[in-house]
Structures are given as C-alpha cells and as structure tokens.
Tab-separated table of C-alpha atoms in Angstrom:
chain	number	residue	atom	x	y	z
A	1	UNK	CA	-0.576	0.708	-12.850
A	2	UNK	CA	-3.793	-0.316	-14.709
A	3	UNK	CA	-3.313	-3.942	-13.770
A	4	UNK	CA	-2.623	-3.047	-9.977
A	5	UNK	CA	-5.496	-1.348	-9.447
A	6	UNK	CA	-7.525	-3.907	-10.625
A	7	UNK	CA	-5.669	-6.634	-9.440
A	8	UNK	CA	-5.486	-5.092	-5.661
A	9	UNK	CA	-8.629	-2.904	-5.481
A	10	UNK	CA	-11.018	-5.254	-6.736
A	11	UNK	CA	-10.336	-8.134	-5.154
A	12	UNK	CA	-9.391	-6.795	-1.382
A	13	UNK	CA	-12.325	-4.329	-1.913
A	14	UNK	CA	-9.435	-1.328	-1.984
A	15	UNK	CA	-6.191	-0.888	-1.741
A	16	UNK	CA	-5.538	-2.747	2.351
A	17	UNK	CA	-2.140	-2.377	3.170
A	18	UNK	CA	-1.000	-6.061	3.863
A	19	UNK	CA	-2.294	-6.777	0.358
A	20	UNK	CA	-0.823	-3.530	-1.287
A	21	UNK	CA	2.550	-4.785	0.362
A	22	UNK	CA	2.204	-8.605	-0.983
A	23	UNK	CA	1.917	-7.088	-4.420
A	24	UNK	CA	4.700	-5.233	-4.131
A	25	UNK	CA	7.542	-7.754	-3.109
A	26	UNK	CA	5.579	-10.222	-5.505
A	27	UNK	CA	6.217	-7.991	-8.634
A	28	UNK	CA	8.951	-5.281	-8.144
A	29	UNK	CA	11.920	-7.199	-8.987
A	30	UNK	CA	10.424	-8.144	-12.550
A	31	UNK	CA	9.568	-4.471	-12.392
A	32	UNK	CA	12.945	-3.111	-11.922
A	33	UNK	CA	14.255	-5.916	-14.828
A	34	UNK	CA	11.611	-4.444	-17.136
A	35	UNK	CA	12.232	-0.789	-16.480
A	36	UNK	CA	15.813	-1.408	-17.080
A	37	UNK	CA	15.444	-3.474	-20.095
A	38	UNK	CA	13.411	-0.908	-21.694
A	39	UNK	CA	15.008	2.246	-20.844
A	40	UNK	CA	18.120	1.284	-22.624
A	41	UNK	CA	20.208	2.374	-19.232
A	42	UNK	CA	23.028	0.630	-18.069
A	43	UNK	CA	23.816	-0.060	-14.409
A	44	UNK	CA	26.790	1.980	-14.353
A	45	UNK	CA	24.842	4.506	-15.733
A	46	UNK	CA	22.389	4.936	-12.861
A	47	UNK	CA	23.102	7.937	-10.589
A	48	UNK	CA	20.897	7.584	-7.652
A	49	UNK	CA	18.032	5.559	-6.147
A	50	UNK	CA	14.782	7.133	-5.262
A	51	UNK	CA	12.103	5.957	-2.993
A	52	UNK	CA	9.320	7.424	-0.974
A	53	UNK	CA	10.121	8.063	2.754
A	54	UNK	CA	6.364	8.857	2.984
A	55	UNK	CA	3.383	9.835	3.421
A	56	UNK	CA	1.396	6.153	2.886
A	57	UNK	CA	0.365	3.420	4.249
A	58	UNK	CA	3.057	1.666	6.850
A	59	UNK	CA	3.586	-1.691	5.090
A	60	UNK	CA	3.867	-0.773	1.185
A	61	UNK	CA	6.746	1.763	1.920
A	62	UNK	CA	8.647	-0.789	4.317
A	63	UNK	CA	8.504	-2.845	1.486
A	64	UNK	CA	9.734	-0.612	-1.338
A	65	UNK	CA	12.597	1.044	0.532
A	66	UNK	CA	13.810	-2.549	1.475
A	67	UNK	CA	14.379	-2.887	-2.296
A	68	UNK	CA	15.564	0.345	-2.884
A	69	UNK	CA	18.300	-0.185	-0.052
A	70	UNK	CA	19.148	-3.323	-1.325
A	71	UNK	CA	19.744	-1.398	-4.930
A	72	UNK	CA	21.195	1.643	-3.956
A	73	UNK	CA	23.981	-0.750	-1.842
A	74	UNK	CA	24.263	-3.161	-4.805
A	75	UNK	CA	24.526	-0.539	-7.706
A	76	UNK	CA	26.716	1.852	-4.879
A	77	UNK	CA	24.688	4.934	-5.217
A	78	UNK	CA	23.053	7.211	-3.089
A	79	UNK	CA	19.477	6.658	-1.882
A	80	UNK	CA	17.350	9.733	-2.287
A	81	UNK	CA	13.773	10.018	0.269
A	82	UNK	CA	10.869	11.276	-1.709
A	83	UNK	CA	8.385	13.333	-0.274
A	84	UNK	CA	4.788	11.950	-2.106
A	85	UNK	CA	3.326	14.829	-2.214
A	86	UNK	CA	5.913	17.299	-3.290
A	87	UNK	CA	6.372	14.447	-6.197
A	88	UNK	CA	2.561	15.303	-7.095
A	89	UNK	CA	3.541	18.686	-7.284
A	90	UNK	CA	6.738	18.574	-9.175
A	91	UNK	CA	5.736	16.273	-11.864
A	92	UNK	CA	2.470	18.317	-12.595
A	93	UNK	CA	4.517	21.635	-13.027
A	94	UNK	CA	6.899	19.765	-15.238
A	95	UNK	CA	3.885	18.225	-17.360
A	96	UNK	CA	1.593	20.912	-17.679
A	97	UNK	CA	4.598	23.479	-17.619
A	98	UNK	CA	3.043	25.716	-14.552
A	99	UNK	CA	5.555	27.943	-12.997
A	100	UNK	CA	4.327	29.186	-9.637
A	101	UNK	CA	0.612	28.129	-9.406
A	102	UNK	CA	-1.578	27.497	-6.431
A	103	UNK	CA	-1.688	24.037	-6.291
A	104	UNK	CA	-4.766	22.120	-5.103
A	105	UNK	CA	-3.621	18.460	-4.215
A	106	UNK	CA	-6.221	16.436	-4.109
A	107	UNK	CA	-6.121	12.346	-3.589
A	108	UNK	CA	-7.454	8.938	-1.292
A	109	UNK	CA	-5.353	10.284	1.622
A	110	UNK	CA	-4.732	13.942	1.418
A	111	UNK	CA	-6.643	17.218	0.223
A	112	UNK	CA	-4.636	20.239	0.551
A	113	UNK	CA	-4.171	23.779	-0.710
A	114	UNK	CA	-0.507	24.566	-1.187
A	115	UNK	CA	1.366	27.625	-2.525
A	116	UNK	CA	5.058	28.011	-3.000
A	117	UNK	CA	7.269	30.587	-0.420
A	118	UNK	CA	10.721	30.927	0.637
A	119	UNK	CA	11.704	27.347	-0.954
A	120	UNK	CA	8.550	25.725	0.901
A	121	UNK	CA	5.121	24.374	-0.018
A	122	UNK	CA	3.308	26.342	2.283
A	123	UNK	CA	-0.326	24.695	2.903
A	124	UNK	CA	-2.930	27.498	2.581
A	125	UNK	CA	-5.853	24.886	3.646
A	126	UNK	CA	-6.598	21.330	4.424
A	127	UNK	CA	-9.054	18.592	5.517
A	128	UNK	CA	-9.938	18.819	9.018
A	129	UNK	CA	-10.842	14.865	8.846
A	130	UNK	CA	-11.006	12.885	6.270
A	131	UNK	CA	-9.677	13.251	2.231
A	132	UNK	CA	-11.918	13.785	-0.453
A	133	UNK	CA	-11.037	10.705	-2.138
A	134	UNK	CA	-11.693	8.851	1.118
A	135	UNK	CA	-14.869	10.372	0.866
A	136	UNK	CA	-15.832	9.352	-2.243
A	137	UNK	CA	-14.854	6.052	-2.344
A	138	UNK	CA	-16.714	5.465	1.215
A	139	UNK	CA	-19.840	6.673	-0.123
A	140	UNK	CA	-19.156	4.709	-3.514
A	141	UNK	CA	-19.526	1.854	-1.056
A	142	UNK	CA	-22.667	2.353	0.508
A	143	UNK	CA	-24.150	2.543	-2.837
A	144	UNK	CA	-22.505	-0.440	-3.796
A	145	UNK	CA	-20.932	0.362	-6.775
A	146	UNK	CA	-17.988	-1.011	-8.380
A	147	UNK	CA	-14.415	-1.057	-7.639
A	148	UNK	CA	-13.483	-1.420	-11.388
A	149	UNK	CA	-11.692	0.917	-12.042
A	150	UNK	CA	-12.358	2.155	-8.820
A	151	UNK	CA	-14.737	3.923	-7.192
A	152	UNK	CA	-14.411	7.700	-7.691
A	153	UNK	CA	-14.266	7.234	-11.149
A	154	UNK	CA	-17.844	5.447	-11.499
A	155	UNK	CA	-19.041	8.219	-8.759
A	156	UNK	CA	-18.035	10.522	-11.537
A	157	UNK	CA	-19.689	8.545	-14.019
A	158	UNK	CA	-22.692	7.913	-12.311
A	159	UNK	CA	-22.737	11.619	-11.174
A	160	UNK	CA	-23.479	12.968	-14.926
A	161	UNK	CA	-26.842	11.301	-15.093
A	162	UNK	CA	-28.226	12.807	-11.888
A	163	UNK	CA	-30.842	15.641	-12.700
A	164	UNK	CA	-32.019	16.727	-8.742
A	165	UNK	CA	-29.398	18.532	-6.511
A	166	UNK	CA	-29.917	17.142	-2.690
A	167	UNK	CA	-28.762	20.007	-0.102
A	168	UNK	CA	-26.237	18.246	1.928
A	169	UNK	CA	-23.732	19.844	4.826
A	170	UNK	CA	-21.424	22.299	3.539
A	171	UNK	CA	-18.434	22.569	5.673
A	172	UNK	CA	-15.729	24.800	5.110
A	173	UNK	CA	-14.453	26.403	8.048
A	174	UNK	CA	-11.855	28.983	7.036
A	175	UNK	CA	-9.259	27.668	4.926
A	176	UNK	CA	-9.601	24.233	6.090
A	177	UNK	CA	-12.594	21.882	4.469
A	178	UNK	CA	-14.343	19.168	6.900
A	179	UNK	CA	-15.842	15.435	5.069
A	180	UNK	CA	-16.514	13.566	7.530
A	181	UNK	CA	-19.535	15.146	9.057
A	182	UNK	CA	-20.875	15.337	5.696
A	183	UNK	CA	-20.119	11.668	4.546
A	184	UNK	CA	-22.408	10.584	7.884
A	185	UNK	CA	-25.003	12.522	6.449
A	186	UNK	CA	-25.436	11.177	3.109
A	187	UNK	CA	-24.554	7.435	4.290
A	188	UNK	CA	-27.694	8.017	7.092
A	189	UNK	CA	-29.906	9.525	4.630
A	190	UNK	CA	-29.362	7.432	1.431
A	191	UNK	CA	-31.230	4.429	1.727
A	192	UNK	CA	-34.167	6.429	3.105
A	193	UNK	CA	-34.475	8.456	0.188
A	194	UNK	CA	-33.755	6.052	-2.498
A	195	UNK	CA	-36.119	3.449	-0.586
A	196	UNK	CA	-38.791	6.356	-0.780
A	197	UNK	CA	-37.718	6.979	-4.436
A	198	UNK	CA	-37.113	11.110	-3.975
A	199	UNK	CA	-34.070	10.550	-5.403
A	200	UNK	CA	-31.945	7.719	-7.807
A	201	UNK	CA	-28.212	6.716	-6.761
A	202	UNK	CA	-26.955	9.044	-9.909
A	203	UNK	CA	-28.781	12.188	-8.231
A	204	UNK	CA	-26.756	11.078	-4.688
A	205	UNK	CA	-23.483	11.172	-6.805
A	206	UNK	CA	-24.385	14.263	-8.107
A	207	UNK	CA	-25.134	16.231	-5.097
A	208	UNK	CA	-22.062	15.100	-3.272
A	209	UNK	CA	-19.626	15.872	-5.782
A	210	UNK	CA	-21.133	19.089	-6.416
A	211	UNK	CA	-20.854	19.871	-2.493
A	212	UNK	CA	-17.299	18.786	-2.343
A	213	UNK	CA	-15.957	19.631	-5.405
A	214	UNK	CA	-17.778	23.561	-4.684
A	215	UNK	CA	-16.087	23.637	-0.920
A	216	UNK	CA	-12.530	22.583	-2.615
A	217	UNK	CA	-12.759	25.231	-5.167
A	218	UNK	CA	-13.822	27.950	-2.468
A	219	UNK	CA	-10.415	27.422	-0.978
A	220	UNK	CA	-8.353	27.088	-3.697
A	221	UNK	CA	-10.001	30.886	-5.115
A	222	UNK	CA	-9.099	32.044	-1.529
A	223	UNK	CA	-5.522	31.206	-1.684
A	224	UNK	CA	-4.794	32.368	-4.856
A	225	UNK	CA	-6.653	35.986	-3.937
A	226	UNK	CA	-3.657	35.733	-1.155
A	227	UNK	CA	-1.225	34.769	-3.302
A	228	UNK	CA	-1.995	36.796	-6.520
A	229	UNK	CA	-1.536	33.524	-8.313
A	230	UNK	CA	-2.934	33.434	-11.684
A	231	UNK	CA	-2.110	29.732	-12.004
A	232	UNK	CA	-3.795	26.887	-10.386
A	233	UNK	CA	-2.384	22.770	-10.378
A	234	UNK	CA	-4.476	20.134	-10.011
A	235	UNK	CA	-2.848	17.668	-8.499
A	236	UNK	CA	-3.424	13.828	-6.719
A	237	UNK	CA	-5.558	11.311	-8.013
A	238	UNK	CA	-9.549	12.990	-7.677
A	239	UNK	CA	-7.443	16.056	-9.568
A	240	UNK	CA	-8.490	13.165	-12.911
A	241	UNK	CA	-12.380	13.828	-12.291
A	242	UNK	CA	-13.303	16.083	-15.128
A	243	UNK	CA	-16.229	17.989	-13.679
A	244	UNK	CA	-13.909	18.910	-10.968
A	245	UNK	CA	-11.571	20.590	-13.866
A	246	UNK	CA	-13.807	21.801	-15.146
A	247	UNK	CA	-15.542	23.980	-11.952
A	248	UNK	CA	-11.610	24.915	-11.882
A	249	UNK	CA	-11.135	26.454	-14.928
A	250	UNK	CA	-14.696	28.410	-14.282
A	251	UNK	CA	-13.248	29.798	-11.217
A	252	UNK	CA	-9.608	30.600	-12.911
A	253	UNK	CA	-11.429	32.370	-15.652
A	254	UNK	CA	-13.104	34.691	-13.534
A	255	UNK	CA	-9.912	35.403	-12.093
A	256	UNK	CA	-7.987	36.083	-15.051
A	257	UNK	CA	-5.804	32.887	-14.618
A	258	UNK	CA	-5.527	29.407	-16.185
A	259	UNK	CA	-6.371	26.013	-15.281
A	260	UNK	CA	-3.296	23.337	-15.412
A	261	UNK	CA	-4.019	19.851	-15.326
A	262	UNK	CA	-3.289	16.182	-16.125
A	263	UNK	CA	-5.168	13.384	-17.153
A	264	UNK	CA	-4.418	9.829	-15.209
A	265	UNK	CA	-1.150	9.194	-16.255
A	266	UNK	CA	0.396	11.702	-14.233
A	267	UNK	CA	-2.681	12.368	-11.579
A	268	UNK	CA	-2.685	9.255	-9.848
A	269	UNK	CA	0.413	7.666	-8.221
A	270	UNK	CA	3.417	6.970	-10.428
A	271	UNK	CA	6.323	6.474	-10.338
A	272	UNK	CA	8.092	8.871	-12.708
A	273	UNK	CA	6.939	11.717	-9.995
A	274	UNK	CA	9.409	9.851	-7.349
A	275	UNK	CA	11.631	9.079	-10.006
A	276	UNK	CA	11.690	12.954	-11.434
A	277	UNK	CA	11.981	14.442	-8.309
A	278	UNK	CA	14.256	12.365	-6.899
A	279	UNK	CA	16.224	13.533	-9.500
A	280	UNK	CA	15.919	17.619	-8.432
A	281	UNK	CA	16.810	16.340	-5.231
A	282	UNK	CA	19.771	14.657	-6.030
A	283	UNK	CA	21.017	17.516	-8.234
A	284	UNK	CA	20.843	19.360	-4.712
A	285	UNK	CA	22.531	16.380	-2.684
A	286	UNK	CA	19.535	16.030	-1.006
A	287	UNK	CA	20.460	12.506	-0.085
A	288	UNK	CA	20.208	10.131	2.648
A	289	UNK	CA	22.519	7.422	4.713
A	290	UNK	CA	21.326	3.735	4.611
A	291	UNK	CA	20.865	4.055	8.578
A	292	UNK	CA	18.664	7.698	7.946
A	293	UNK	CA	16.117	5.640	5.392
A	294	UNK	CA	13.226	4.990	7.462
A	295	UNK	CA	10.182	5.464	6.155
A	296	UNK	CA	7.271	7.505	8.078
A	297	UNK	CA	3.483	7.165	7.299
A	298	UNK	CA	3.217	11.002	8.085
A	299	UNK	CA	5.109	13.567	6.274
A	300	UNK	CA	3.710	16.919	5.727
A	301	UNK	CA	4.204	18.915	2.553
A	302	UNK	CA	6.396	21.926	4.474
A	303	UNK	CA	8.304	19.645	6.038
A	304	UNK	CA	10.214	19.688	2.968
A	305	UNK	CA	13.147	21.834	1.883
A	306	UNK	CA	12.602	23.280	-1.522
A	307	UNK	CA	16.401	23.660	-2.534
A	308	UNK	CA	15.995	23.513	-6.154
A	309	UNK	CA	13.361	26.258	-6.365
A	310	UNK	CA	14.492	30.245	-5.629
C-alpha cells in the first residue's frame, strides 16, 4: 500500500484514475500469487470472492472486478459486492472492538456522520460539496507541498508548527458541513498573506485544520446527543491525522464516552476491510450473479442492507 501511494501519487501528482487503473492490472495478478502464497490457503479452500461494487473512481473498480470475475468463475465461487464504506466501518469495529458507536467516516472522497438503525447505516450528516480530504490535499497544493507520503499527512505535519490562528469561513449548516466555499477562501487569500508575511505556510495549515477538524467534530457531538451513543469510530483515511483524534477524544470525554480509532493500517484503504466484510456478507448470502457485478462510482452508505447486524 506504501509503495502505491508513492508510486501513483507522486508521480501523477495524486491518485488520477487512468493511472490508478494501469497500476492495478499491472500488479494484481502477482498480488493475488503473493497473497495466496503467504496465507497458506489452498484454492479449494477459498469460499467466496470479494470486490468493491463501489463508491470510487470509474476505471480502478472496472478493473478490479474484471479480475475478481475472472477468479470467482475460475475458482467456481460466488462473487460478493462490497460496499467501501460500510468496509471502513466494519473493519474499524472489528479492530478497535466498538459495538454500536457513532461513526465519523472521514476520507479523499467522502465525509459523513453515520449511526447504526434497523440493520442500516443511517447518515446523520454529510458534506454538502466537497470531502475533507479533498480539501486538504487541494490546499496542500497551492502551498506546494509534497505528495510524499501524501499531502494531508505533511498538512498535519506542517500544521504543528503554526503559532497564529487565521479566522477562516466556518460552515456547518445543520448536520451537513460545506468545504468548498471555505477552500476558495484560503486558496484566494494565501499568497496575499504569506507575500505580506502576516502569516507562514505552517500557520495556514494550522488554521484550516483547526476550522475543519472543529466543524467535523460539531456534528459528530450532535449525532451522538441523538443517538445516546457513548462510542464514537473514526473511520476513512483523514480519521489517521492525530490532532483530529485527539479533538475527538476531548469531545467524547465531555460526554462520558470513548474515542475508538486506528492508526494507517486499517484507516486508509485496504483490502482486508473488503476482504472481512465480504466475508459477513457471504455468511448472509449476500451474493451476486456474474451478470449483477457492475460496478457504480456512487453508492451511498444506506443503500446497504445490514443483515448481519440485529
């Protein structure tokens, strides 16, 4: 995972999907020898195929559930469509061991607030516009920072030197959060202030992710006052950045609740979280015909059946 992200974001300047495809095709078959090799499974051990139906970009899931239809027919198994972001979800209850928590989900392409009901993920609140992560990484860009490991991550990093708090647009309108008014803002005003040095590029990183990080935790207290949760998940791939943890666990301590979280590993997207919850899915039959296995670039959260939750 380490190597693709460097390998991909780096050199296309983020992860573009004909590139993210290429990669894929290029390197999954070795992929599937290795993960066989080292598992110690044999083929006529193998129960099911998972992929993910979606959400994501177009060409990278064309290209992994060609492969996993190719498998699932070879091996004779059932093929088993993976909602992404119930995978999130499920893997960072089974890692953390969370049992009904409010779940903030939190990544490049989708920020939502989700709690569980009647075998759904119910989403409390969500971006109007634009993801967080999207966010970040845009503005990483117009500061010109690196890609290596990738851009939220030096944001974050740059973000603990800055010493001056800039007032930017706070926009939370309900449940729902808006980032794209606010990323126009900063990317207008930037170069103006750093050019009239009342700021430095740390203090910028600061002051958004204070902003953003403050608006998502706003939300996620409100749902869980609705809920009576005394559990929240951190979830997606900006769920990593420790000072947004760490805001979390203020605001769950307040509350009476705890803070349940992952580092990398688990937070960004991997693929024991299709793999795992293909597996609760297939326990449930939850399974799909070779003709059904499209894949869709938009698939909400409570579109999905929860069967193997009461």
């Amino acid at each position: 995972k380490q190597w693709y992200q460097r390998r991909v974001a780096i050199t296309a300047g983020g992860f573009l999907p004909r590139h993210t495809a290429q990669h894929h095709r290029q390197h999954i078959l070795a992929l599937v020898k290795q993960a066989i090799k080292e598992s110690g499974v044999a083929i006529c051990e193998i129960d099911c195929v998972s992929y993910t139906k979606g959400p994501g970009m177009g060409a990278p899931l064309v290209s992994t559930a060609v492969v996993a239809r190719t498998l699932a027919q070879l091996w004779g198994v059932p093929l088993v469509p993976v909602n992404h972001c119930i995978a999130h979800i499920e893997m960072g209850r089974q890692v953390t061991g969370a049992v009904n928590p409010t779940v903030l989900y939190v990544s490049g392409g989708n920020t939502q607030v989700i709690s569980y009901m009647n075998q759904r993920y119910m989403i409390f609140g969500e971006t109007l516009d634009i993801a967080v992560g999207n966010c970040l990484d845009r503005f990483a860009r117009v500061l010109k920072l690196s890609n290596d490991p990738c851009p939220g991550y030096n944001i974050e990093q740059l973000a603990k030197k800055g010493t001056k708090f800039i007032e930017l647009p706070y926009c939370v309108k309900g449940m729902d959060v808006s980032f794209s008014g606010l990323l126009s803002h900063i990317e207008g005003s930037a170069n103006k202030l750093l050019t009239a040095d009342e700021c430095t590029k740390a203090d910028l990183c600061y002051s958004l992710q204070e902003t953003v990080f403050a608006m998502l935790v706003e939300i996620t207290e409100r749902a869980m006052a609705h809920s009576g949760s005394d559990q929240v998940l951190v979830v997606g791939g900006v769920g990593c950045n420790l000072r947004l943890q760490e805001m979390l666990e203020i605001m769950a301590n307040e509350r009476g609740a705890t803070l349940c979280a992952t580092d990398d590993r688990y937070c960004i997207d991997n693929g024991a979280m299709i793999a795992y919850t293909g597996t609760l899915m297939f326990q449930q039959k939850m399974l799909t015909s070779i003709e059904d296995s499209a894949v869709t670039q938009r698939f909400r959260t409570d579109d999905v059946h929860i069967a193997w939750r009461e």
